[in-house]
mmCIF file of C-alpha atoms in Angstrom:
data_model
loop_
_atom_site.group_PDB
_atom_site.id
_atom_site.type_symbol
_atom_site.label_atom_id
_atom_site.label_comp_id
_atom_site.label_asym_id
_atom_site.label_seq_id
_atom_site.Cartn_x
_atom_site.Cartn_y
_atom_site.Cartn_z
ATOM 1 C CA UNK A 1 68.922 7.411 -49.461
ATOM 2 C CA UNK A 2 69.990 9.821 -46.747
ATOM 3 C CA UNK A 3 73.606 10.768 -46.175
ATOM 4 C CA UNK A 4 74.824 12.255 -42.912
ATOM 5 C CA UNK A 5 78.476 13.046 -43.467
ATOM 6 C CA UNK A 6 81.191 10.643 -44.515
ATOM 7 C CA UNK A 7 81.122 7.124 -43.220
ATOM 8 C CA UNK A 8 84.049 4.747 -43.467
ATOM 9 C CA UNK A 9 82.721 1.247 -44.036
ATOM 10 C CA UNK A 10 85.808 -0.106 -42.309
ATOM 11 C CA UNK A 11 85.271 1.985 -39.184
ATOM 12 C CA UNK A 12 82.878 2.162 -36.276
ATOM 13 C CA UNK A 13 79.972 3.437 -38.346
ATOM 14 C CA UNK A 14 79.823 0.169 -40.242
ATOM 15 C CA UNK A 15 79.351 -1.581 -36.915
ATOM 16 C CA UNK A 16 76.504 0.732 -35.973
ATOM 17 C CA UNK A 17 78.350 2.778 -33.369
ATOM 18 C CA UNK A 18 78.855 5.968 -35.393
ATOM 19 C CA UNK A 19 76.851 9.188 -35.472
ATOM 20 C CA UNK A 20 73.073 8.900 -35.428
ATOM 21 C CA UNK A 21 71.106 10.261 -38.428
ATOM 22 C CA UNK A 22 70.984 14.038 -38.192
ATOM 23 C CA UNK A 23 74.380 14.356 -36.552
ATOM 24 C CA UNK A 24 75.691 16.687 -39.263
ATOM 25 C CA UNK A 25 72.426 18.488 -40.039
ATOM 26 C CA UNK A 26 71.966 17.344 -43.638
ATOM 27 C CA UNK A 27 69.764 14.905 -45.536
ATOM 28 C CA UNK A 28 70.156 13.824 -49.138
ATOM 29 C CA UNK A 29 67.179 13.190 -51.396
ATOM 30 C CA UNK A 30 67.270 11.647 -54.864
ATOM 31 C CA UNK A 31 65.557 13.580 -57.647
ATOM 32 C CA UNK A 32 65.733 11.994 -61.078
ATOM 33 C CA UNK A 33 69.451 11.853 -61.890
ATOM 34 C CA UNK A 34 70.679 14.143 -59.163
ATOM 35 C CA UNK A 35 70.786 14.366 -55.389
ATOM 36 C CA UNK A 36 69.582 17.304 -53.348
ATOM 37 C CA UNK A 37 70.967 18.245 -49.936
ATOM 38 C CA UNK A 38 68.439 19.476 -47.372
ATOM 39 C CA UNK A 39 69.454 21.265 -44.201
ATOM 40 C CA UNK A 40 67.636 19.748 -41.226
ATOM 41 C CA UNK A 41 67.715 20.258 -37.469
ATOM 42 C CA UNK A 42 65.314 17.563 -36.194
ATOM 43 C CA UNK A 43 65.301 14.116 -37.853
ATOM 44 C CA UNK A 44 62.031 13.359 -36.042
ATOM 45 C CA UNK A 45 60.149 16.396 -37.374
ATOM 46 C CA UNK A 46 57.029 15.491 -39.375
ATOM 47 C CA UNK A 47 58.532 16.770 -42.647
ATOM 48 C CA UNK A 48 62.246 16.383 -42.015
ATOM 49 C CA UNK A 49 61.946 12.685 -41.172
ATOM 50 C CA UNK A 50 60.927 12.009 -44.781
ATOM 51 C CA UNK A 51 63.959 13.894 -46.053
ATOM 52 C CA UNK A 52 66.156 11.882 -43.701
ATOM 53 C CA UNK A 53 64.785 8.718 -45.307
ATOM 54 C CA UNK A 54 65.752 10.080 -48.719
ATOM 55 C CA UNK A 55 62.352 11.073 -50.072
ATOM 56 C CA UNK A 56 60.330 14.225 -50.516
ATOM 57 C CA UNK A 57 57.414 14.851 -48.163
ATOM 58 C CA UNK A 58 53.983 14.333 -49.811
ATOM 59 C CA UNK A 59 55.402 13.200 -53.176
ATOM 60 C CA UNK A 60 51.973 12.315 -54.583
ATOM 61 C CA UNK A 61 50.667 15.825 -54.023
ATOM 62 C CA UNK A 62 53.858 17.344 -55.371
ATOM 63 C CA UNK A 63 53.466 15.449 -58.638
ATOM 64 C CA UNK A 64 49.908 16.748 -58.972
ATOM 65 C CA UNK A 65 51.089 20.259 -58.272
ATOM 66 C CA UNK A 66 53.779 20.325 -60.957
ATOM 67 C CA UNK A 67 51.288 19.035 -63.532
ATOM 68 C CA UNK A 68 49.772 22.500 -63.240
ATOM 69 C CA UNK A 69 53.041 24.381 -63.820
ATOM 70 C CA UNK A 70 54.134 24.952 -67.440
ATOM 71 C CA UNK A 71 57.910 25.079 -67.743
ATOM 72 C CA UNK A 72 59.373 28.492 -67.075
ATOM 73 C CA UNK A 73 56.367 29.939 -65.246
ATOM 74 C CA UNK A 74 56.132 31.221 -61.671
ATOM 75 C CA UNK A 75 55.041 29.440 -58.476
ATOM 76 C CA UNK A 76 54.140 31.144 -55.185
ATOM 77 C CA UNK A 77 54.747 28.902 -52.148
ATOM 78 C CA UNK A 78 53.044 30.349 -49.058
ATOM 79 C CA UNK A 79 54.094 28.392 -45.993
ATOM 80 C CA UNK A 80 57.282 26.942 -47.437
ATOM 81 C CA UNK A 81 58.547 25.338 -44.207
ATOM 82 C CA UNK A 82 62.057 23.899 -44.786
ATOM 83 C CA UNK A 83 61.782 24.070 -48.584
ATOM 84 C CA UNK A 84 60.434 20.618 -49.472
ATOM 85 C CA UNK A 85 57.852 21.941 -51.929
ATOM 86 C CA UNK A 86 59.693 24.921 -53.408
ATOM 87 C CA UNK A 87 62.783 22.812 -54.160
ATOM 88 C CA UNK A 88 60.624 20.227 -55.936
ATOM 89 C CA UNK A 89 58.930 22.942 -58.002
ATOM 90 C CA UNK A 90 62.269 24.491 -58.962
ATOM 91 C CA UNK A 91 63.759 21.157 -60.011
ATOM 92 C CA UNK A 92 60.621 20.286 -61.992
ATOM 93 C CA UNK A 93 60.953 23.222 -64.383
ATOM 94 C CA UNK A 94 59.378 26.274 -62.741
ATOM 95 C CA UNK A 95 61.063 29.429 -63.973
ATOM 96 C CA UNK A 96 60.735 31.162 -60.610
ATOM 97 C CA UNK A 97 59.529 30.075 -57.178
ATOM 98 C CA UNK A 98 58.729 32.568 -54.431
ATOM 99 C CA UNK A 99 58.740 30.889 -50.993
ATOM 100 C CA UNK A 100 57.241 32.615 -47.942
ATOM 101 C CA UNK A 101 58.294 31.289 -44.522
ATOM 102 C CA UNK A 102 58.089 33.579 -41.471
ATOM 103 C CA UNK A 103 59.176 30.963 -38.927
ATOM 104 C CA UNK A 104 62.855 31.868 -38.309
ATOM 105 C CA UNK A 105 63.928 28.276 -37.681
ATOM 106 C CA UNK A 106 62.347 26.868 -40.849
ATOM 107 C CA UNK A 107 63.436 29.939 -42.787
ATOM 108 C CA UNK A 108 67.083 29.358 -41.861
ATOM 109 C CA UNK A 109 66.951 25.721 -42.974
ATOM 110 C CA UNK A 110 65.344 26.695 -46.290
ATOM 111 C CA UNK A 111 68.043 29.294 -46.931
ATOM 112 C CA UNK A 112 70.798 26.778 -46.159
ATOM 113 C CA UNK A 113 69.265 24.264 -48.540
ATOM 114 C CA UNK A 114 69.073 26.754 -51.404
ATOM 115 C CA UNK A 115 72.663 27.842 -50.797
ATOM 116 C CA UNK A 116 73.946 24.260 -50.677
ATOM 117 C CA UNK A 117 72.593 23.129 -54.047
ATOM 118 C CA UNK A 118 73.445 24.173 -57.570
ATOM 119 C CA UNK A 119 70.519 24.335 -59.953
ATOM 120 C CA UNK A 120 68.155 26.124 -57.561
ATOM 121 C CA UNK A 121 68.487 29.551 -59.141
ATOM 122 C CA UNK A 122 64.722 29.521 -59.700
ATOM 123 C CA UNK A 123 64.108 29.836 -55.946
ATOM 124 C CA UNK A 124 63.740 33.576 -55.364
ATOM 125 C CA UNK A 125 64.233 34.488 -51.691
ATOM 126 C CA UNK A 126 63.188 38.129 -52.088
ATOM 127 C CA UNK A 127 60.071 37.745 -49.929
ATOM 128 C CA UNK A 128 60.937 34.626 -47.938
ATOM 129 C CA UNK A 129 60.934 36.354 -44.526
ATOM 130 C CA UNK A 130 57.323 37.521 -44.818
ATOM 131 C CA UNK A 131 54.117 36.000 -43.619
ATOM 132 C CA UNK A 132 51.111 36.371 -45.909
ATOM 133 C CA UNK A 133 47.644 37.576 -44.957
ATOM 134 C CA UNK A 134 44.708 39.773 -45.900
ATOM 135 C CA UNK A 135 46.393 43.031 -44.875
ATOM 136 C CA UNK A 136 49.720 44.307 -43.544
ATOM 137 C CA UNK A 137 50.407 43.334 -39.940
ATOM 138 C CA UNK A 138 53.069 42.377 -37.429
ATOM 139 C CA UNK A 139 52.501 38.919 -35.953
ATOM 140 C CA UNK A 140 54.468 36.350 -33.988
ATOM 141 C CA UNK A 141 55.185 32.753 -35.112
ATOM 142 C CA UNK A 142 54.105 30.106 -32.625
ATOM 143 C CA UNK A 143 54.795 26.377 -33.067
ATOM 144 C CA UNK A 144 52.498 24.306 -30.806
ATOM 145 C CA UNK A 145 53.262 20.892 -32.284
ATOM 146 C CA UNK A 146 56.182 18.983 -30.855
ATOM 147 C CA UNK A 147 58.529 17.971 -33.676
ATOM 148 C CA UNK A 148 56.266 19.641 -36.225
ATOM 149 C CA UNK A 149 57.572 22.904 -37.670
ATOM 150 C CA UNK A 150 54.677 22.766 -40.108
ATOM 151 C CA UNK A 151 52.202 23.429 -37.292
ATOM 152 C CA UNK A 152 53.488 26.994 -36.879
ATOM 153 C CA UNK A 153 50.746 29.627 -36.673
ATOM 154 C CA UNK A 154 50.959 33.405 -36.569
ATOM 155 C CA UNK A 155 49.606 35.019 -33.408
ATOM 156 C CA UNK A 156 48.997 38.576 -32.272
ATOM 157 C CA UNK A 157 51.177 38.145 -29.179
ATOM 158 C CA UNK A 158 54.610 36.607 -28.742
ATOM 159 C CA UNK A 159 56.945 35.646 -25.938
ATOM 160 C CA UNK A 160 58.905 38.303 -24.065
ATOM 161 C CA UNK A 161 61.714 39.615 -26.244
ATOM 162 C CA UNK A 162 60.451 37.856 -29.368
ATOM 163 C CA UNK A 163 60.545 39.862 -32.586
ATOM 164 C CA UNK A 164 57.439 40.019 -34.789
ATOM 165 C CA UNK A 165 57.410 39.083 -38.466
ATOM 166 C CA UNK A 166 55.986 41.243 -41.216
ATOM 167 C CA UNK A 167 52.772 39.992 -42.791
ATOM 168 C CA UNK A 168 51.833 41.276 -46.247
ATOM 169 C CA UNK A 169 49.062 40.665 -48.785
ATOM 170 C CA UNK A 170 50.304 39.064 -51.984
ATOM 171 C CA UNK A 171 48.649 41.859 -53.947
ATOM 172 C CA UNK A 172 51.074 44.352 -52.373
ATOM 173 C CA UNK A 173 54.102 42.623 -53.933
ATOM 174 C CA UNK A 174 55.675 42.689 -57.367
ATOM 175 C CA UNK A 175 56.113 39.110 -58.587
ATOM 176 C CA UNK A 176 57.982 38.338 -61.788
ATOM 177 C CA UNK A 177 56.546 36.060 -64.467
ATOM 178 C CA UNK A 178 53.155 34.467 -65.036
ATOM 179 C CA UNK A 179 51.967 32.846 -61.807
ATOM 180 C CA UNK A 180 50.563 29.420 -62.687
ATOM 181 C CA UNK A 181 50.449 27.850 -59.209
ATOM 182 C CA UNK A 182 49.591 29.355 -55.833
ATOM 183 C CA UNK A 183 50.364 26.890 -53.029
ATOM 184 C CA UNK A 184 49.022 27.712 -49.545
ATOM 185 C CA UNK A 185 49.698 25.782 -46.337
ATOM 186 C CA UNK A 186 49.287 28.198 -43.441
ATOM 187 C CA UNK A 187 47.533 26.400 -40.582
ATOM 188 C CA UNK A 188 44.175 28.141 -40.607
ATOM 189 C CA UNK A 189 45.092 31.434 -42.332
ATOM 190 C CA UNK A 190 44.287 30.160 -45.823
ATOM 191 C CA UNK A 191 41.212 32.381 -46.341
ATOM 192 C CA UNK A 192 43.187 35.426 -45.206
ATOM 193 C CA UNK A 193 45.879 34.624 -47.788
ATOM 194 C CA UNK A 194 43.237 34.345 -50.516
ATOM 195 C CA UNK A 195 41.631 37.611 -49.390
ATOM 196 C CA UNK A 196 44.963 39.363 -49.878
ATOM 197 C CA UNK A 197 45.466 37.822 -53.338
ATOM 198 C CA UNK A 198 42.311 38.951 -55.151
ATOM 199 C CA UNK A 199 44.202 40.829 -57.847
ATOM 200 C CA UNK A 200 46.755 38.055 -58.342
ATOM 201 C CA UNK A 201 43.982 35.464 -58.739
ATOM 202 C CA UNK A 202 41.988 37.679 -61.107
ATOM 203 C CA UNK A 203 44.949 38.580 -63.320
ATOM 204 C CA UNK A 204 46.915 35.314 -63.414
ATOM 205 C CA UNK A 205 44.194 32.699 -62.770
ATOM 206 C CA UNK A 206 46.716 30.268 -61.268
ATOM 207 C CA UNK A 207 46.019 26.714 -60.260
ATOM 208 C CA UNK A 208 45.604 26.476 -56.495
ATOM 209 C CA UNK A 209 47.137 23.915 -54.134
ATOM 210 C CA UNK A 210 45.717 24.598 -50.686
ATOM 211 C CA UNK A 211 45.357 22.940 -47.304
ATOM 212 C CA UNK A 212 42.047 23.941 -45.703
ATOM 213 C CA UNK A 213 41.272 23.413 -42.028
ATOM 214 C CA UNK A 214 37.887 21.886 -41.188
ATOM 215 C CA UNK A 215 36.475 25.109 -39.751
ATOM 216 C CA UNK A 216 37.219 26.920 -43.026
ATOM 217 C CA UNK A 217 35.616 24.408 -45.392
ATOM 218 C CA UNK A 218 32.370 26.292 -46.032
ATOM 219 C CA UNK A 219 34.176 29.580 -46.563
ATOM 220 C CA UNK A 220 36.627 27.915 -48.953
ATOM 221 C CA UNK A 221 33.873 26.391 -51.090
ATOM 222 C CA UNK A 222 32.117 29.758 -51.178
ATOM 223 C CA UNK A 223 35.396 31.311 -52.365
ATOM 224 C CA UNK A 224 35.809 28.645 -55.065
ATOM 225 C CA UNK A 225 32.291 29.262 -56.353
ATOM 226 C CA UNK A 226 32.668 33.031 -56.297
ATOM 227 C CA UNK A 227 36.091 32.976 -58.005
ATOM 228 C CA UNK A 228 35.052 30.258 -60.475
ATOM 229 C CA UNK A 229 37.433 27.476 -59.505
ATOM 230 C CA UNK A 230 36.953 23.711 -59.930
ATOM 231 C CA UNK A 231 38.343 21.302 -57.360
ATOM 232 C CA UNK A 232 40.079 18.590 -59.393
ATOM 233 C CA UNK A 233 41.686 16.719 -56.514
ATOM 234 C CA UNK A 234 40.972 16.471 -52.798
ATOM 235 C CA UNK A 235 42.601 14.245 -50.227
ATOM 236 C CA UNK A 236 42.134 14.060 -46.471
ATOM 237 C CA UNK A 237 45.616 13.096 -45.361
ATOM 238 C CA UNK A 238 45.269 14.464 -41.834
ATOM 239 C CA UNK A 239 42.474 14.565 -39.303
ATOM 240 C CA UNK A 240 41.726 18.286 -39.223
ATOM 241 C CA UNK A 241 42.102 19.456 -42.824
ATOM 242 C CA UNK A 242 41.815 18.582 -46.503
ATOM 243 C CA UNK A 243 44.325 19.259 -49.280
ATOM 244 C CA UNK A 244 42.805 20.532 -52.522
ATOM 245 C CA UNK A 245 44.114 21.096 -56.022
ATOM 246 C CA UNK A 246 41.946 23.541 -57.971
ATOM 247 C CA UNK A 247 41.906 24.990 -61.462
ATOM 248 C CA UNK A 248 40.062 28.020 -62.843
ATOM 249 C CA UNK A 249 36.911 27.233 -64.768
ATOM 250 C CA UNK A 250 37.357 27.338 -68.501
ATOM 251 C CA UNK A 251 40.877 25.865 -68.338
ATOM 252 C CA UNK A 252 39.830 22.801 -70.325
ATOM 253 C CA UNK A 253 40.009 20.185 -67.559
ATOM 254 C CA UNK A 254 37.063 18.378 -66.046
ATOM 255 C CA UNK A 255 36.580 18.387 -62.273
ATOM 256 C CA UNK A 256 37.241 15.051 -60.548
ATOM 257 C CA UNK A 257 37.390 14.773 -56.779
ATOM 258 C CA UNK A 258 39.171 11.833 -55.122
ATOM 259 C CA UNK A 259 38.910 11.559 -51.337
#
């Protein structure tokens, strides 16, 4: 169910002549026995359109992700977009969730969503403005996909007058709690994120939820072998990448790949 402001059933809206969905910039999504308000700015966006319809984006993957997160532990969400994933993690029992979203437009919507809902104290916005990479840098967000904030990539050059965003390696940050899930969705920068998280991976051995572009497949599998990770779930939901869920070897679960 999606709610877009008050609607009087006796008035024009009941006859279909009231505001179109998205008119007030909010969607409402049911989660167990509560409802969550999401700030949105484009009801046709590839993620936001699901929120408008009253459901989380990629709910099947989200359920697999939270299976890897013991209650009270920490999740790192790299490429948080408008907050779909980090809100789900927080409501599912994570003790702390660190979202990273350098796209100013998506970042603003995520912040509005966190502010609008009680019960999201687990979402820690300390590092939300940063991009994540192999080393410190200043890059510019670029969104090539029409109505797809999730297609944003970081580039070395920006438009005239555009401000760069700070990119940091995860290993340069202080993160509270035991990190049990590292989620990465960064449109081709996934190996750079992993390169900047060597210490985090070695010390915490988190489960990994990662979208890998086709051109990075060989490098990703080499990383998984080198770092001793099993792929326990893989799904090709989109033409140019595959979503993986991975666990460190020795965690007691058997690998099972489903494409």
